Amino acid sequence: MSKKKRVLAVASGGGHWVQLLRLRPAFEGCLVEFMSTNAGYAKEVDAPLHVVTDANMWNKFKLLRMFLDVLWVMIKVRPDVVVTTGAAPGFAAILFGRILGAKTVWIDSIANSETLSSSGQQAGRFAHAWLTQWEHLAKPEGPHYWGAYYDFRYSRHAIGI
């Protein structure tokens, strides 16, 4: 009997969260926990939700707090796989997930149709799978284009679960 993979699904609020929730069919059969910046999202999931500080690069103190929050969750959960649709908490989870030995998947938001997000640009150095949802943004060295989020949700293999 194989051990169920522990998946930590991470997104900040708004569209990032909506896209992450649409990936849920891909997590079926896994032990899933979620991480986001809005405690109100707990009612949208049937798994534990870890809430971290909402931050961006313009507020360094809150950014530091968010990184510490994410590190604490990562140490508690010890995921086998980290999947994120961004933004800053997703980048922190990719970074710490890589350090802790998890497989890491960055899916840049579909809203970023002209350029990758700043977090997405940084995530490429750490993510095992670094993906854009826009074919014209893909490059041979990454980010790669495997389709949009709705293409991943029924393909566990595509996101490495």
Short mmCIF file of C-alpha atoms in Angstrom, two decimals:
data_model
loop_
_atom_site.label_atom_id
_atom_site.label_comp_id
_atom_site.label_asym_id
_atom_site.label_seq_id
_atom_site.Cartn_x
_atom_site.Cartn_y
_atom_site.Cartn_z
CA MET A 1 0.00 0.00 0.00
CA SER A 2 1.50 3.30 -1.06
CA LYS A 3 1.57 6.27 1.24
CA LYS A 4 -0.73 9.13 0.30
CA LYS A 5 1.16 12.20 -0.80
CA ARG A 6 0.83 15.26 1.39
CA VAL A 7 0.05 18.26 -0.82
CA LEU A 8 0.24 21.85 0.33
CA ALA A 9 -1.77 24.03 -2.05
CA VAL A 10 -0.85 27.71 -1.74
CA ALA A 11 -2.28 30.93 -3.12
CA SER A 12 -2.77 34.50 -2.06
CA GLY A 13 -6.24 35.96 -2.39
CA GLY A 14 -8.47 36.76 -5.34
CA GLY A 15 -7.78 35.19 -8.70
CA HIS A 16 -4.79 33.21 -7.40
CA TRP A 17 -7.10 31.47 -4.91
CA VAL A 18 -9.83 30.86 -7.49
CA GLN A 19 -7.37 29.21 -9.86
CA LEU A 20 -5.94 27.07 -7.05
CA LEU A 21 -9.39 25.80 -6.10
CA ARG A 22 -9.99 24.78 -9.69
CA LEU A 23 -7.01 22.44 -9.42
CA ARG A 24 -8.64 20.43 -6.61
CA PRO A 25 -9.59 17.43 -8.81
CA ALA A 26 -5.87 16.87 -9.36
CA PHE A 27 -5.39 16.46 -5.59
CA GLU A 28 -7.92 13.66 -5.20
CA GLY A 29 -6.56 10.81 -3.10
CA CYS A 30 -3.90 13.03 -1.52
CA LEU A 31 -3.72 14.53 1.95
CA VAL A 32 -4.30 18.17 1.05
CA GLU A 33 -3.84 21.24 3.18
CA PHE A 34 -4.26 24.79 1.95
CA MET A 35 -2.41 28.01 2.73
CA SER A 36 -3.61 31.50 1.93
CA THR A 37 -3.89 35.01 3.30
CA ASN A 38 -7.63 35.12 4.01
CA ALA A 39 -9.18 33.20 6.91
CA GLY A 40 -12.58 33.47 5.22
CA TYR A 41 -11.43 30.96 2.61
CA ALA A 42 -11.73 28.16 5.20
CA LYS A 43 -15.40 27.75 4.35
CA GLU A 44 -14.47 27.07 0.69
CA VAL A 45 -12.31 24.03 1.40
CA ASP A 46 -12.86 20.74 3.21
CA ALA A 47 -9.27 20.51 4.42
CA PRO A 48 -7.13 22.49 6.86
CA LEU A 49 -6.40 26.08 5.83
CA HIS A 50 -3.27 27.76 7.15
CA VAL A 51 -3.55 31.54 7.13
CA VAL A 52 -0.40 33.60 6.68
CA THR A 53 0.27 37.33 6.65
CA ASP A 54 -0.71 39.07 3.43
CA ALA A 55 2.34 40.93 2.14
CA ASN A 56 4.08 42.26 -0.92
CA MET A 57 7.52 43.60 -1.72
CA TRP A 58 6.54 47.17 -0.78
CA ASN A 59 6.20 46.43 2.94
CA LYS A 60 9.39 44.70 4.06
CA PHE A 61 8.26 44.12 7.65
CA LYS A 62 5.06 42.36 6.58
CA LEU A 63 7.03 40.46 3.95
CA LEU A 64 9.42 39.18 6.61
CA ARG A 65 6.46 38.21 8.79
CA MET A 66 4.86 36.36 5.86
CA PHE A 67 8.06 34.42 5.16
CA LEU A 68 8.25 33.37 8.82
CA ASP A 69 4.56 32.36 8.78
CA VAL A 70 5.10 30.26 5.65
CA LEU A 71 8.24 28.64 7.09
CA TRP A 72 6.33 27.68 10.24
CA VAL A 73 3.54 26.08 8.19
CA MET A 74 6.05 24.24 6.02
CA ILE A 75 7.79 22.80 9.10
CA LYS A 76 4.43 21.71 10.58
CA VAL A 77 2.95 20.22 7.40
CA ARG A 78 6.11 18.77 5.78
CA PRO A 79 4.45 18.43 2.37
CA ASP A 80 5.65 16.01 -0.30
CA VAL A 81 4.40 18.41 -2.98
CA VAL A 82 3.85 22.18 -2.98
CA VAL A 83 1.55 23.54 -5.69
CA THR A 84 0.98 27.27 -5.99
CA THR A 85 -0.70 29.73 -8.29
CA GLY A 86 1.12 32.64 -6.61
CA ALA A 87 1.86 35.17 -5.38
CA ALA A 88 4.26 36.08 -2.53
CA PRO A 89 3.19 33.27 -0.13
CA GLY A 90 3.47 30.86 -3.03
CA PHE A 91 7.00 31.99 -3.74
CA ALA A 92 7.96 31.54 -0.07
CA ALA A 93 6.38 28.06 -0.07
CA ILE A 94 8.31 27.12 -3.22
CA LEU A 95 11.56 28.33 -1.64
CA PHE A 96 11.06 26.54 1.69
CA GLY A 97 9.52 23.50 0.02
CA ARG A 98 12.62 23.07 -2.10
CA ILE A 99 14.87 23.39 0.94
CA LEU A 100 12.78 20.82 2.84
CA GLY A 101 12.79 18.31 -0.01
CA ALA A 102 9.27 18.73 -1.43
CA LYS A 103 8.48 18.63 -5.12
CA THR A 104 7.49 22.17 -6.08
CA VAL A 105 5.16 23.40 -8.81
CA TRP A 106 4.69 27.07 -9.69
CA ILE A 107 1.76 27.89 -12.00
CA ASP A 108 1.84 31.59 -12.82
CA SER A 109 -1.56 33.27 -12.75
CA ILE A 110 -3.55 33.31 -15.96
CA ALA A 111 -3.94 37.05 -15.37
CA ASN A 112 -0.28 37.53 -16.30
CA SER A 113 -0.76 37.44 -20.06
CA GLU A 114 1.98 39.92 -21.02
CA THR A 115 4.77 39.11 -18.57
CA LEU A 116 5.30 36.76 -15.66
CA SER A 117 4.52 38.09 -12.20
CA SER A 118 7.52 39.27 -10.18
CA SER A 119 7.05 36.30 -7.83
CA GLY A 120 6.78 34.03 -10.84
CA GLN A 121 10.04 35.33 -12.26
CA GLN A 122 11.78 34.56 -8.95
CA ALA A 123 10.12 31.16 -8.51
CA GLY A 124 11.76 29.81 -11.64
CA ARG A 125 15.07 29.46 -9.80
CA PHE A 126 13.55 27.12 -7.21
CA ALA A 127 10.49 25.34 -8.63
CA HIS A 128 10.81 21.83 -10.04
CA ALA A 129 8.02 22.69 -12.49
CA TRP A 130 7.85 26.37 -13.48
CA LEU A 131 4.79 26.99 -15.60
CA THR A 132 3.06 29.81 -17.42
CA GLN A 133 -0.48 29.56 -18.69
CA TRP A 134 0.36 31.55 -21.81
CA GLU A 135 2.13 29.78 -24.65
CA HIS A 136 3.81 32.97 -25.93
CA LEU A 137 5.54 33.48 -22.54
CA ALA A 138 7.11 30.01 -22.53
CA LYS A 139 10.81 29.57 -23.22
CA PRO A 140 12.93 26.44 -23.58
CA GLU A 141 14.65 27.15 -20.23
CA GLY A 142 11.31 28.03 -18.59
CA PRO A 143 8.75 28.92 -17.75
CA HIS A 144 7.14 26.07 -19.61
CA TYR A 145 3.68 25.94 -21.12
CA TRP A 146 1.64 22.82 -20.36
CA GLY A 147 -1.73 24.51 -20.89
CA ALA A 148 -3.90 26.59 -18.60
CA TYR A 149 -4.94 25.59 -15.07
CA TYR A 150 -8.03 23.88 -16.40
CA ASP A 151 -5.75 21.56 -18.36
CA PHE A 152 -3.88 20.52 -15.18
CA ARG A 153 -6.84 19.79 -12.95
CA TYR A 154 -7.60 16.36 -14.35
CA SER A 155 -3.99 15.42 -14.87
CA ARG A 156 -2.21 14.53 -11.65
CA HIS A 157 0.81 13.54 -13.70
CA ALA A 158 1.07 17.01 -15.25
CA ILE A 159 1.63 18.66 -11.88
CA GLY A 160 3.69 15.84 -10.43
CA ILE A 161 1.31 14.32 -7.92
#
